[in-house]
Amino acid sequence: MVTDEKLVSVRQLCHLRDSEALARVMSAIETNEVKPSPAWTPGPAETNPEYQLIVEANSLAVDIDGEVGTIHKFTRDKYGKRFPELESLITSPLEYLRTVKELGNELDRAKNNPALPGFLTQATIMVVSVTASTTQG
């Protein structure tokens, strides 16, 4: 197990992105988009390969949600030293991560960043930019 002091990259914590299970399920989903199975298969639904794929995909969705939470916590722990107020301004994990990616160490870019309006409201961008200009981080 890797301790927090030794963590340099989020990839040390999260391995789902490069996992064989994710690649297999994504490939199967793409195959089913091209060649869907027949509408009805005799027998119990649990024996249908498409049903099994749906069950696996749902399980991976739960795993993905867990890893998003892990990445969010990792990022908050690291970026909180630079901009501690951001955590209270943006509570959605994905919006927080995207904001951190866009701002990086240059907090003065918050007001005129062209990517931020794609996922944050103008009011939130204004609050983030004003807070960023006065942060103690």
mmCIF file of N, CA and C in Angstrom:
data_model
loop_
_atom_site.group_PDB
_atom_site.id
_atom_site.type_symbol
_atom_site.label_atom_id
_atom_site.label_comp_id
_atom_site.label_asym_id
_atom_site.label_seq_id
_atom_site.Cartn_x
_atom_site.Cartn_y
_atom_site.Cartn_z
ATOM 1 N N MET A 1 0.844 -1.198 0.000
ATOM 2 C CA MET A 1 0.000 0.000 0.000
ATOM 3 C C MET A 1 0.879 1.248 0.000
ATOM 4 N N VAL A 2 0.517 2.213 -0.813
ATOM 5 C CA VAL A 2 1.272 3.457 -0.928
ATOM 6 C C VAL A 2 0.740 4.441 0.110
ATOM 7 N N THR A 3 1.638 5.073 0.864
ATOM 8 C CA THR A 3 1.210 6.048 1.858
ATOM 9 C C THR A 3 1.072 7.414 1.205
ATOM 10 N N ASP A 4 0.312 8.298 1.843
ATOM 11 C CA ASP A 4 0.042 9.627 1.289
ATOM 12 C C ASP A 4 1.312 10.438 1.060
ATOM 13 N N GLU A 5 2.332 10.261 1.903
ATOM 14 C CA GLU A 5 3.543 11.047 1.764
ATOM 15 C C GLU A 5 4.280 10.714 0.473
ATOM 16 N N LYS A 6 4.143 9.490 -0.010
ATOM 17 C CA LYS A 6 4.877 9.049 -1.190
ATOM 18 C C LYS A 6 4.098 9.245 -2.486
ATOM 19 N N LEU A 7 2.848 9.676 -2.393
ATOM 20 C CA LEU A 7 2.020 9.833 -3.590
ATOM 21 C C LEU A 7 2.476 11.032 -4.404
ATOM 22 N N VAL A 8 2.805 10.777 -5.622
ATOM 23 C CA VAL A 8 3.206 11.837 -6.533
ATOM 24 C C VAL A 8 2.160 11.981 -7.624
ATOM 25 N N SER A 9 1.586 10.866 -8.031
ATOM 26 C CA SER A 9 0.632 10.855 -9.129
ATOM 27 C C SER A 9 -0.648 10.131 -8.714
ATOM 28 N N VAL A 10 -1.750 10.594 -9.257
ATOM 29 C CA VAL A 10 -3.031 9.955 -8.971
ATOM 30 C C VAL A 10 -3.078 8.544 -9.561
ATOM 31 N N ARG A 11 -2.263 8.275 -10.554
ATOM 32 C CA ARG A 11 -2.221 6.933 -11.143
ATOM 33 C C ARG A 11 -1.682 5.894 -10.172
ATOM 34 N N GLN A 12 -1.016 6.331 -9.128
ATOM 35 C CA GLN A 12 -0.577 5.405 -8.098
ATOM 36 C C GLN A 12 -1.762 4.917 -7.266
ATOM 37 N N LEU A 13 -2.833 5.671 -7.245
ATOM 38 C CA LEU A 13 -4.034 5.309 -6.495
ATOM 39 C C LEU A 13 -5.084 4.606 -7.349
ATOM 40 N N CYS A 14 -5.270 5.074 -8.553
ATOM 41 C CA CYS A 14 -6.364 4.615 -9.404
ATOM 42 C C CYS A 14 -5.821 3.841 -10.601
ATOM 43 N N HIS A 15 -6.357 2.647 -10.775
ATOM 44 C CA HIS A 15 -5.852 1.778 -11.837
ATOM 45 C C HIS A 15 -6.940 1.361 -12.826
ATOM 46 N N LEU A 16 -8.147 1.806 -12.630
ATOM 47 C CA LEU A 16 -9.257 1.370 -13.479
ATOM 48 C C LEU A 16 -9.092 1.809 -14.928
ATOM 49 N N ARG A 17 -8.583 3.002 -15.152
ATOM 50 C CA ARG A 17 -8.451 3.544 -16.509
ATOM 51 C C ARG A 17 -7.654 2.620 -17.424
ATOM 52 N N ASP A 18 -6.628 1.999 -16.897
ATOM 53 C CA ASP A 18 -5.766 1.128 -17.686
ATOM 54 C C ASP A 18 -6.068 -0.356 -17.478
ATOM 55 N N SER A 19 -7.209 -0.665 -16.865
ATOM 56 C CA SER A 19 -7.513 -2.056 -16.537
ATOM 57 C C SER A 19 -8.020 -2.837 -17.745
ATOM 58 N N GLU A 20 -7.775 -4.126 -17.699
ATOM 59 C CA GLU A 20 -8.243 -5.033 -18.747
ATOM 60 C C GLU A 20 -9.764 -5.121 -18.724
ATOM 61 N N ALA A 21 -10.366 -5.082 -17.542
ATOM 62 C CA ALA A 21 -11.820 -5.191 -17.417
ATOM 63 C C ALA A 21 -12.522 -4.033 -18.128
ATOM 64 N N LEU A 22 -12.030 -2.814 -17.925
ATOM 65 C CA LEU A 22 -12.632 -1.659 -18.581
ATOM 66 C C LEU A 22 -12.469 -1.748 -20.092
ATOM 67 N N ALA A 23 -11.287 -2.119 -20.542
ATOM 68 C CA ALA A 23 -11.044 -2.229 -21.986
ATOM 69 C C ALA A 23 -11.961 -3.285 -22.611
ATOM 70 N N ARG A 24 -12.133 -4.413 -21.922
ATOM 71 C CA ARG A 24 -12.978 -5.489 -22.439
ATOM 72 C C ARG A 24 -14.443 -5.052 -22.529
ATOM 73 N N VAL A 25 -14.944 -4.413 -21.486
ATOM 74 C CA VAL A 25 -16.348 -3.994 -21.480
ATOM 75 C C VAL A 25 -16.584 -2.899 -22.519
ATOM 76 N N MET A 26 -15.663 -1.949 -22.625
ATOM 77 C CA MET A 26 -15.818 -0.879 -23.627
ATOM 78 C C MET A 26 -15.794 -1.455 -25.037
ATOM 79 N N SER A 27 -14.935 -2.418 -25.274
ATOM 80 C CA SER A 27 -14.881 -3.069 -26.584
ATOM 81 C C SER A 27 -16.175 -3.810 -26.874
ATOM 82 N N ALA A 28 -16.702 -4.502 -25.887
ATOM 83 C CA ALA A 28 -17.961 -5.236 -26.065
ATOM 84 C C ALA A 28 -19.117 -4.277 -26.319
ATOM 85 N N ILE A 29 -19.114 -3.134 -25.666
ATOM 86 C CA ILE A 29 -20.174 -2.148 -25.887
ATOM 87 C C ILE A 29 -20.089 -1.615 -27.312
ATOM 88 N N GLU A 30 -18.891 -1.308 -27.767
ATOM 89 C CA GLU A 30 -18.727 -0.829 -29.146
ATOM 90 C C GLU A 30 -19.157 -1.885 -30.152
ATOM 91 N N THR A 31 -18.852 -3.142 -29.895
ATOM 92 C CA THR A 31 -19.256 -4.232 -30.777
ATOM 93 C C THR A 31 -20.770 -4.345 -30.826
ATOM 94 N N ASN A 32 -21.419 -4.203 -29.680
ATOM 95 C CA ASN A 32 -22.884 -4.282 -29.635
ATOM 96 C C ASN A 32 -23.540 -3.095 -30.321
ATOM 97 N N GLU A 33 -22.867 -1.950 -30.376
ATOM 98 C CA GLU A 33 -23.414 -0.812 -31.120
ATOM 99 C C GLU A 33 -23.440 -1.124 -32.611
ATOM 100 N N VAL A 34 -22.414 -1.798 -33.086
ATOM 101 C CA VAL A 34 -22.308 -2.124 -34.507
ATOM 102 C C VAL A 34 -23.211 -3.294 -34.868
ATOM 103 N N LYS A 35 -23.221 -4.311 -34.031
ATOM 104 C CA LYS A 35 -23.973 -5.528 -34.317
ATOM 105 C C LYS A 35 -24.823 -5.881 -33.093
ATOM 106 N N PRO A 36 -26.012 -5.294 -32.970
ATOM 107 C CA PRO A 36 -26.831 -5.578 -31.797
ATOM 108 C C PRO A 36 -27.329 -7.031 -31.803
ATOM 109 N N SER A 37 -27.552 -7.540 -30.606
ATOM 110 C CA SER A 37 -28.062 -8.899 -30.488
ATOM 111 C C SER A 37 -29.547 -8.922 -30.829
ATOM 112 N N PRO A 38 -30.094 -10.124 -31.096
ATOM 113 C CA PRO A 38 -31.533 -10.211 -31.396
ATOM 114 C C PRO A 38 -32.365 -9.663 -30.242
ATOM 115 N N ALA A 39 -33.552 -9.199 -30.573
ATOM 116 C CA ALA A 39 -34.426 -8.573 -29.579
ATOM 117 C C ALA A 39 -34.847 -9.537 -28.486
ATOM 118 N N TRP A 40 -34.955 -10.813 -28.818
ATOM 119 C CA TRP A 40 -35.424 -11.780 -27.825
ATOM 120 C C TRP A 40 -34.572 -13.027 -27.886
ATOM 121 N N THR A 41 -34.153 -13.491 -26.719
ATOM 122 C CA THR A 41 -33.391 -14.728 -26.616
ATOM 123 C C THR A 41 -34.142 -15.644 -25.666
ATOM 124 N N PRO A 42 -34.409 -16.892 -26.076
ATOM 125 C CA PRO A 42 -35.129 -17.794 -25.169
ATOM 126 C C PRO A 42 -34.301 -18.101 -23.918
ATOM 127 N N GLY A 43 -34.988 -18.338 -22.824
ATOM 128 C CA GLY A 43 -34.311 -18.679 -21.574
ATOM 129 C C GLY A 43 -34.279 -17.499 -20.623
ATOM 130 N N PRO A 44 -33.683 -17.713 -19.444
ATOM 131 C CA PRO A 44 -33.618 -16.644 -18.440
ATOM 132 C C PRO A 44 -32.751 -15.469 -18.930
ATOM 133 N N ALA A 45 -33.106 -14.287 -18.496
ATOM 134 C CA ALA A 45 -32.382 -13.085 -18.914
ATOM 135 C C ALA A 45 -30.913 -13.145 -18.489
ATOM 136 N N GLU A 46 -30.630 -13.797 -17.363
ATOM 137 C CA GLU A 46 -29.265 -13.871 -16.856
ATOM 138 C C GLU A 46 -28.321 -14.613 -17.793
ATOM 139 N N THR A 47 -28.862 -15.417 -18.701
ATOM 140 C CA THR A 47 -28.010 -16.159 -19.630
ATOM 141 C C THR A 47 -27.732 -15.372 -20.910
ATOM 142 N N ASN A 48 -28.433 -14.281 -21.101
ATOM 143 C CA ASN A 48 -28.244 -13.454 -22.287
ATOM 144 C C ASN A 48 -26.919 -12.701 -22.185
ATOM 145 N N PRO A 49 -26.038 -12.808 -23.181
ATOM 146 C CA PRO A 49 -24.748 -12.114 -23.126
ATOM 147 C C PRO A 49 -24.885 -10.589 -23.009
ATOM 148 N N GLU A 50 -25.907 -10.030 -23.622
ATOM 149 C CA GLU A 50 -26.127 -8.589 -23.533
ATOM 150 C C GLU A 50 -26.483 -8.192 -22.103
ATOM 151 N N TYR A 51 -27.265 -9.023 -21.432
ATOM 152 C CA TYR A 51 -27.607 -8.777 -20.029
ATOM 153 C C TYR A 51 -26.347 -8.806 -19.174
ATOM 154 N N GLN A 52 -25.479 -9.781 -19.406
ATOM 155 C CA GLN A 52 -24.228 -9.890 -18.661
ATOM 156 C C GLN A 52 -23.352 -8.648 -18.876
ATOM 157 N N LEU A 53 -23.343 -8.152 -20.116
ATOM 158 C CA LEU A 53 -22.576 -6.944 -20.425
ATOM 159 C C LEU A 53 -23.127 -5.742 -19.666
ATOM 160 N N ILE A 54 -24.431 -5.639 -19.594
ATOM 161 C CA ILE A 54 -25.056 -4.537 -18.862
ATOM 162 C C ILE A 54 -24.700 -4.615 -17.378
ATOM 163 N N VAL A 55 -24.721 -5.814 -16.818
ATOM 164 C CA VAL A 55 -24.368 -5.995 -15.406
ATOM 165 C C VAL A 55 -22.907 -5.588 -15.176
ATOM 166 N N GLU A 56 -22.005 -6.019 -16.057
ATOM 167 C CA GLU A 56 -20.593 -5.648 -15.936
ATOM 168 C C GLU A 56 -20.396 -4.142 -16.079
ATOM 169 N N ALA A 57 -21.102 -3.537 -17.041
ATOM 170 C CA ALA A 57 -20.979 -2.094 -17.252
ATOM 171 C C ALA A 57 -21.490 -1.327 -16.038
ATOM 172 N N ASN A 58 -22.582 -1.783 -15.439
ATOM 173 C CA ASN A 58 -23.101 -1.129 -14.235
ATOM 174 C C ASN A 58 -22.112 -1.245 -13.080
ATOM 175 N N SER A 59 -21.479 -2.393 -12.953
ATOM 176 C CA SER A 59 -20.475 -2.582 -11.907
ATOM 177 C C SER A 59 -19.285 -1.653 -12.134
ATOM 178 N N LEU A 60 -18.869 -1.519 -13.382
ATOM 179 C CA LEU A 60 -17.768 -0.605 -13.691
ATOM 180 C C LEU A 60 -18.166 0.846 -13.438
ATOM 181 N N ALA A 61 -19.428 1.188 -13.669
ATOM 182 C CA ALA A 61 -19.888 2.553 -13.399
ATOM 183 C C ALA A 61 -19.738 2.886 -11.914
ATOM 184 N N VAL A 62 -20.034 1.921 -11.058
ATOM 185 C CA VAL A 62 -19.846 2.115 -9.614
ATOM 186 C C VAL A 62 -18.363 2.294 -9.305
ATOM 187 N N ASP A 63 -17.519 1.463 -9.941
ATOM 188 C CA ASP A 63 -16.068 1.583 -9.735
ATOM 189 C C ASP A 63 -15.545 2.937 -10.217
ATOM 190 N N ILE A 64 -16.056 3.394 -11.346
ATOM 191 C CA ILE A 64 -15.649 4.694 -11.896
ATOM 192 C C ILE A 64 -16.031 5.812 -10.926
ATOM 193 N N ASP A 65 -17.236 5.731 -10.384
ATOM 194 C CA ASP A 65 -17.691 6.732 -9.425
ATOM 195 C C ASP A 65 -16.777 6.755 -8.203
ATOM 196 N N GLY A 66 -16.376 5.591 -7.750
ATOM 197 C CA GLY A 66 -15.456 5.505 -6.615
ATOM 198 C C GLY A 66 -14.106 6.121 -6.933
ATOM 199 N N GLU A 67 -13.609 5.867 -8.141
ATOM 200 C CA GLU A 67 -12.315 6.427 -8.514
ATOM 201 C C GLU A 67 -12.390 7.938 -8.715
ATOM 202 N N VAL A 68 -13.517 8.443 -9.198
ATOM 203 C CA VAL A 68 -13.684 9.897 -9.301
ATOM 204 C C VAL A 68 -13.599 10.508 -7.902
ATOM 205 N N GLY A 69 -14.228 9.864 -6.933
ATOM 206 C CA GLY A 69 -14.146 10.337 -5.552
ATOM 207 C C GLY A 69 -12.719 10.309 -5.019
ATOM 208 N N THR A 70 -11.985 9.258 -5.344
ATOM 209 C CA THR A 70 -10.593 9.143 -4.916
ATOM 210 C C THR A 70 -9.729 10.229 -5.562
ATOM 211 N N ILE A 71 -9.931 10.450 -6.853
ATOM 212 C CA ILE A 71 -9.175 11.479 -7.568
ATOM 213 C C ILE A 71 -9.516 12.862 -7.027
ATOM 214 N N HIS A 72 -10.800 13.080 -6.723
ATOM 215 C CA HIS A 72 -11.237 14.360 -6.171
ATOM 216 C C HIS A 72 -10.550 14.614 -4.829
ATOM 217 N N LYS A 73 -10.528 13.615 -3.961
ATOM 218 C CA LYS A 73 -9.884 13.776 -2.657
ATOM 219 C C LYS A 73 -8.386 14.021 -2.818
ATOM 220 N N PHE A 74 -7.743 13.265 -3.677
ATOM 221 C CA PHE A 74 -6.308 13.434 -3.935
ATOM 222 C C PHE A 74 -6.022 14.859 -4.408
ATOM 223 N N THR A 75 -6.833 15.343 -5.347
ATOM 224 C CA THR A 75 -6.635 16.679 -5.905
ATOM 225 C C THR A 75 -6.894 17.749 -4.850
ATOM 226 N N ARG A 76 -7.949 17.585 -4.056
ATOM 227 C CA ARG A 76 -8.228 18.560 -2.989
ATOM 228 C C ARG A 76 -7.084 18.629 -1.995
ATOM 229 N N ASP A 77 -6.525 17.457 -1.648
ATOM 230 C CA ASP A 77 -5.410 17.437 -0.700
ATOM 231 C C ASP A 77 -4.193 18.156 -1.257
ATOM 232 N N LYS A 78 -3.917 17.971 -2.536
ATOM 233 C CA LYS A 78 -2.741 18.596 -3.152
ATOM 234 C C LYS A 78 -3.005 20.069 -3.481
ATOM 235 N N TYR A 79 -4.126 20.359 -4.162
ATOM 236 C CA TYR A 79 -4.403 21.718 -4.644
ATOM 237 C C TYR A 79 -4.896 22.636 -3.529
ATOM 238 N N GLY A 80 -5.394 22.050 -2.459
ATOM 239 C CA GLY A 80 -5.870 22.848 -1.333
ATOM 240 C C GLY A 80 -4.795 23.733 -0.742
ATOM 241 N N LYS A 81 -3.549 23.344 -0.917
ATOM 242 C CA LYS A 81 -2.445 24.169 -0.425
ATOM 243 C C LYS A 81 -2.293 25.427 -1.272
ATOM 244 N N ARG A 82 -2.655 25.340 -2.554
ATOM 245 C CA ARG A 82 -2.528 26.478 -3.470
ATOM 246 C C ARG A 82 -3.757 27.389 -3.413
ATOM 247 N N PHE A 83 -4.935 26.780 -3.358
ATOM 248 C CA PHE A 83 -6.190 27.549 -3.407
ATOM 249 C C PHE A 83 -7.203 26.866 -2.481
ATOM 250 N N PRO A 84 -7.042 27.022 -1.154
ATOM 251 C CA PRO A 84 -7.880 26.298 -0.192
ATOM 252 C C PRO A 84 -9.371 26.622 -0.275
ATOM 253 N N GLU A 85 -9.722 27.809 -0.711
ATOM 254 C CA GLU A 85 -11.136 28.212 -0.752
ATOM 255 C C GLU A 85 -11.909 27.536 -1.887
ATOM 256 N N LEU A 86 -11.217 27.032 -2.892
ATOM 257 C CA LEU A 86 -11.898 26.469 -4.064
ATOM 258 C C LEU A 86 -12.818 25.317 -3.694
ATOM 259 N N GLU A 87 -12.423 24.531 -2.710
ATOM 260 C CA GLU A 87 -13.231 23.388 -2.289
ATOM 261 C C GLU A 87 -14.630 23.804 -1.836
ATOM 262 N N SER A 88 -14.739 24.946 -1.182
ATOM 263 C CA SER A 88 -16.058 25.400 -0.721
ATOM 264 C C SER A 88 -16.822 26.129 -1.830
ATOM 265 N N LEU A 89 -16.127 26.605 -2.851
ATOM 266 C CA LEU A 89 -16.786 27.325 -3.940
ATOM 267 C C LEU A 89 -17.364 26.370 -4.991
ATOM 268 N N ILE A 90 -16.671 25.269 -5.234
ATOM 269 C CA ILE A 90 -17.107 24.301 -6.246
ATOM 270 C C ILE A 90 -17.201 22.940 -5.570
ATOM 271 N N THR A 91 -18.424 22.481 -5.347
ATOM 272 C CA THR A 91 -18.634 21.245 -4.592
ATOM 273 C C THR A 91 -18.747 20.004 -5.464
ATOM 274 N N SER A 92 -19.042 20.166 -6.740
ATOM 275 C CA SER A 92 -19.135 19.016 -7.637
ATOM 276 C C SER A 92 -17.728 18.495 -7.940
ATOM 277 N N PRO A 93 -17.481 17.203 -7.709
ATOM 278 C CA PRO A 93 -16.133 16.676 -7.946
ATOM 279 C C PRO A 93 -15.611 16.900 -9.368
ATOM 280 N N LEU A 94 -16.430 16.651 -10.369
ATOM 281 C CA LEU A 94 -15.959 16.811 -11.749
ATOM 282 C C LEU A 94 -15.705 18.276 -12.090
ATOM 283 N N GLU A 95 -16.578 19.165 -11.643
ATOM 284 C CA GLU A 95 -16.352 20.595 -11.885
ATOM 285 C C GLU A 95 -15.100 21.075 -11.160
ATOM 286 N N TYR A 96 -14.882 20.573 -9.950
ATOM 287 C CA TYR A 96 -13.683 20.935 -9.197
ATOM 288 C C TYR A 96 -12.434 20.493 -9.956
ATOM 289 N N LEU A 97 -12.423 19.247 -10.406
ATOM 290 C CA LEU A 97 -11.258 18.721 -11.122
ATOM 291 C C LEU A 97 -10.993 19.482 -12.413
ATOM 292 N N ARG A 98 -12.054 19.781 -13.151
ATOM 293 C CA ARG A 98 -11.874 20.528 -14.401
ATOM 294 C C ARG A 98 -11.367 21.947 -14.127
ATOM 295 N N THR A 99 -11.853 22.551 -13.057
ATOM 296 C CA THR A 99 -11.409 23.899 -12.704
ATOM 297 C C THR A 99 -9.930 23.899 -12.328
ATOM 298 N N VAL A 100 -9.527 22.925 -11.527
ATOM 299 C CA VAL A 100 -8.123 22.818 -11.146
ATOM 300 C C VAL A 100 -7.255 22.618 -12.381
ATOM 301 N N LYS A 101 -7.721 21.795 -13.293
ATOM 302 C CA LYS A 101 -6.965 21.555 -14.527
ATOM 303 C C LYS A 101 -6.789 22.850 -15.313
ATOM 304 N N GLU A 102 -7.831 23.641 -15.395
ATOM 305 C CA GLU A 102 -7.769 24.893 -16.161
ATOM 306 C C GLU A 102 -6.935 25.968 -15.470
ATOM 307 N N LEU A 103 -7.062 26.077 -14.159
ATOM 308 C CA LEU A 103 -6.368 27.145 -13.448
ATOM 309 C C LEU A 103 -4.896 26.834 -13.201
ATOM 310 N N GLY A 104 -4.614 25.616 -12.812
ATOM 311 C CA GLY A 104 -3.242 25.267 -12.477
ATOM 312 C C GLY A 104 -2.706 26.202 -11.410
ATOM 313 N N ASN A 105 -1.514 26.698 -11.577
ATOM 314 C CA ASN A 105 -0.904 27.624 -10.611
ATOM 315 C C ASN A 105 -1.166 29.075 -10.945
ATOM 316 N N GLU A 106 -1.820 29.327 -12.053
ATOM 317 C CA GLU A 106 -2.067 30.701 -12.482
ATOM 318 C C GLU A 106 -3.509 31.091 -12.191
ATOM 319 N N LEU A 107 -3.755 31.459 -10.949
ATOM 320 C CA LEU A 107 -5.114 31.755 -10.502
ATOM 321 C C LEU A 107 -5.676 33.002 -11.147
ATOM 322 N N ASP A 108 -4.820 33.890 -11.640
ATOM 323 C CA ASP A 108 -5.315 35.108 -12.283
ATOM 324 C C ASP A 108 -6.005 34.804 -13.614
ATOM 325 N N ARG A 109 -5.890 33.580 -14.110
ATOM 326 C CA ARG A 109 -6.541 33.188 -15.365
ATOM 327 C C ARG A 109 -8.022 32.839 -15.173
ATOM 328 N N ALA A 110 -8.512 32.858 -13.961
ATOM 329 C CA ALA A 110 -9.890 32.440 -13.704
ATOM 330 C C ALA A 110 -10.902 33.318 -14.426
ATOM 331 N N LYS A 111 -10.681 34.622 -14.427
ATOM 332 C CA LYS A 111 -11.670 35.537 -14.989
ATOM 333 C C LYS A 111 -11.771 35.442 -16.508
ATOM 334 N N ASN A 112 -10.665 35.279 -17.194
ATOM 335 C CA ASN A 112 -10.676 35.301 -18.653
ATOM 336 C C ASN A 112 -10.399 33.939 -19.291
ATOM 337 N N ASN A 113 -10.570 32.874 -18.548
ATOM 338 C CA ASN A 113 -10.312 31.545 -19.092
ATOM 339 C C ASN A 113 -11.476 31.130 -19.987
ATOM 340 N N PRO A 114 -11.234 30.862 -21.265
ATOM 341 C CA PRO A 114 -12.330 30.539 -22.181
ATOM 342 C C PRO A 114 -12.961 29.168 -21.939
ATOM 343 N N ALA A 115 -12.289 28.290 -21.232
ATOM 344 C CA ALA A 115 -12.832 26.945 -21.008
ATOM 345 C C ALA A 115 -13.807 26.894 -19.834
ATOM 346 N N LEU A 116 -13.655 27.752 -18.851
ATOM 347 C CA LEU A 116 -14.487 27.694 -17.651
ATOM 348 C C LEU A 116 -15.994 27.833 -17.917
ATOM 349 N N PRO A 117 -16.435 28.720 -18.832
ATOM 350 C CA PRO A 117 -17.886 28.809 -19.064
ATOM 351 C C PRO A 117 -18.504 27.525 -19.625
ATOM 352 N N GLY A 118 -17.681 26.610 -20.070
ATOM 353 C CA GLY A 118 -18.194 25.335 -20.567
ATOM 354 C C GLY A 118 -18.749 24.445 -19.474
ATOM 355 N N PHE A 119 -18.343 24.676 -18.219
ATOM 356 C CA PHE A 119 -18.828 23.821 -17.135
ATOM 357 C C PHE A 119 -19.143 24.570 -15.844
ATOM 358 N N LEU A 120 -18.837 25.866 -15.780
ATOM 359 C CA LEU A 120 -19.188 26.682 -14.620
ATOM 360 C C LEU A 120 -20.091 27.833 -15.047
ATOM 361 N N THR A 121 -20.961 28.262 -14.139
ATOM 362 C CA THR A 121 -21.808 29.420 -14.429
ATOM 363 C C THR A 121 -20.959 30.687 -14.332
ATOM 364 N N GLN A 122 -21.428 31.761 -14.948
ATOM 365 C CA GLN A 122 -20.709 33.038 -14.899
ATOM 366 C C GLN A 122 -20.570 33.530 -13.462
ATOM 367 N N ALA A 123 -21.610 33.310 -12.657
ATOM 368 C CA ALA A 123 -21.552 33.742 -11.258
ATOM 369 C C ALA A 123 -20.456 32.984 -10.507
ATOM 370 N N THR A 124 -20.345 31.697 -10.744
ATOM 371 C CA THR A 124 -19.313 30.902 -10.087
ATOM 372 C C THR A 124 -17.926 31.329 -10.552
ATOM 373 N N ILE A 125 -17.781 31.591 -11.839
ATOM 374 C CA ILE A 125 -16.494 32.051 -12.371
ATOM 375 C C ILE A 125 -16.086 33.365 -11.707
ATOM 376 N N MET A 126 -17.042 34.266 -11.532
ATOM 377 C CA MET A 126 -16.751 35.556 -10.907
ATOM 378 C C MET A 126 -16.319 35.368 -9.453
ATOM 379 N N VAL A 127 -17.022 34.513 -8.725
ATOM 380 C CA VAL A 127 -16.671 34.266 -7.319
ATOM 381 C C VAL A 127 -15.293 33.613 -7.233
ATOM 382 N N VAL A 128 -15.027 32.659 -8.116
ATOM 383 C CA VAL A 128 -13.717 31.983 -8.117
ATOM 384 C C VAL A 128 -12.611 32.993 -8.431
ATOM 385 N N SER A 129 -12.820 33.855 -9.423
ATOM 386 C CA SER A 129 -11.769 34.804 -9.785
ATOM 387 C C SER A 129 -11.510 35.825 -8.680
ATOM 388 N N VAL A 130 -12.562 36.306 -8.032
ATOM 389 C CA VAL A 130 -12.380 37.263 -6.938
ATOM 390 C C VAL A 130 -11.676 36.584 -5.762
ATOM 391 N N THR A 131 -12.110 35.369 -5.427
ATOM 392 C CA THR A 131 -11.492 34.637 -4.329
ATOM 393 C C THR A 131 -10.038 34.292 -4.649
ATOM 394 N N ALA A 132 -9.787 33.912 -5.902
ATOM 395 C CA ALA A 132 -8.423 33.559 -6.303
ATOM 396 C C ALA A 132 -7.478 34.753 -6.161
ATOM 397 N N SER A 133 -7.987 35.948 -6.396
ATOM 398 C CA SER A 133 -7.125 37.125 -6.321
ATOM 399 C C SER A 133 -6.751 37.481 -4.882
ATOM 400 N N THR A 134 -7.505 36.945 -3.913
ATOM 401 C CA THR A 134 -7.234 37.272 -2.505
ATOM 402 C C THR A 134 -6.806 36.058 -1.673
ATOM 403 N N THR A 135 -6.620 34.901 -2.329
ATOM 404 C CA THR A 135 -6.306 33.692 -1.557
ATOM 405 C C THR A 135 -4.947 33.789 -0.880
ATOM 406 N N GLN A 136 -4.830 33.107 0.226
ATOM 407 C CA GLN A 136 -3.569 33.069 0.974
ATOM 408 C C GLN A 136 -2.737 31.855 0.592
ATOM 409 N N GLY A 137 -3.264 31.005 -0.299
ATOM 410 C CA GLY A 137 -2.569 29.762 -0.677
ATOM 411 C C GLY A 137 -1.310 30.005 -1.464
#
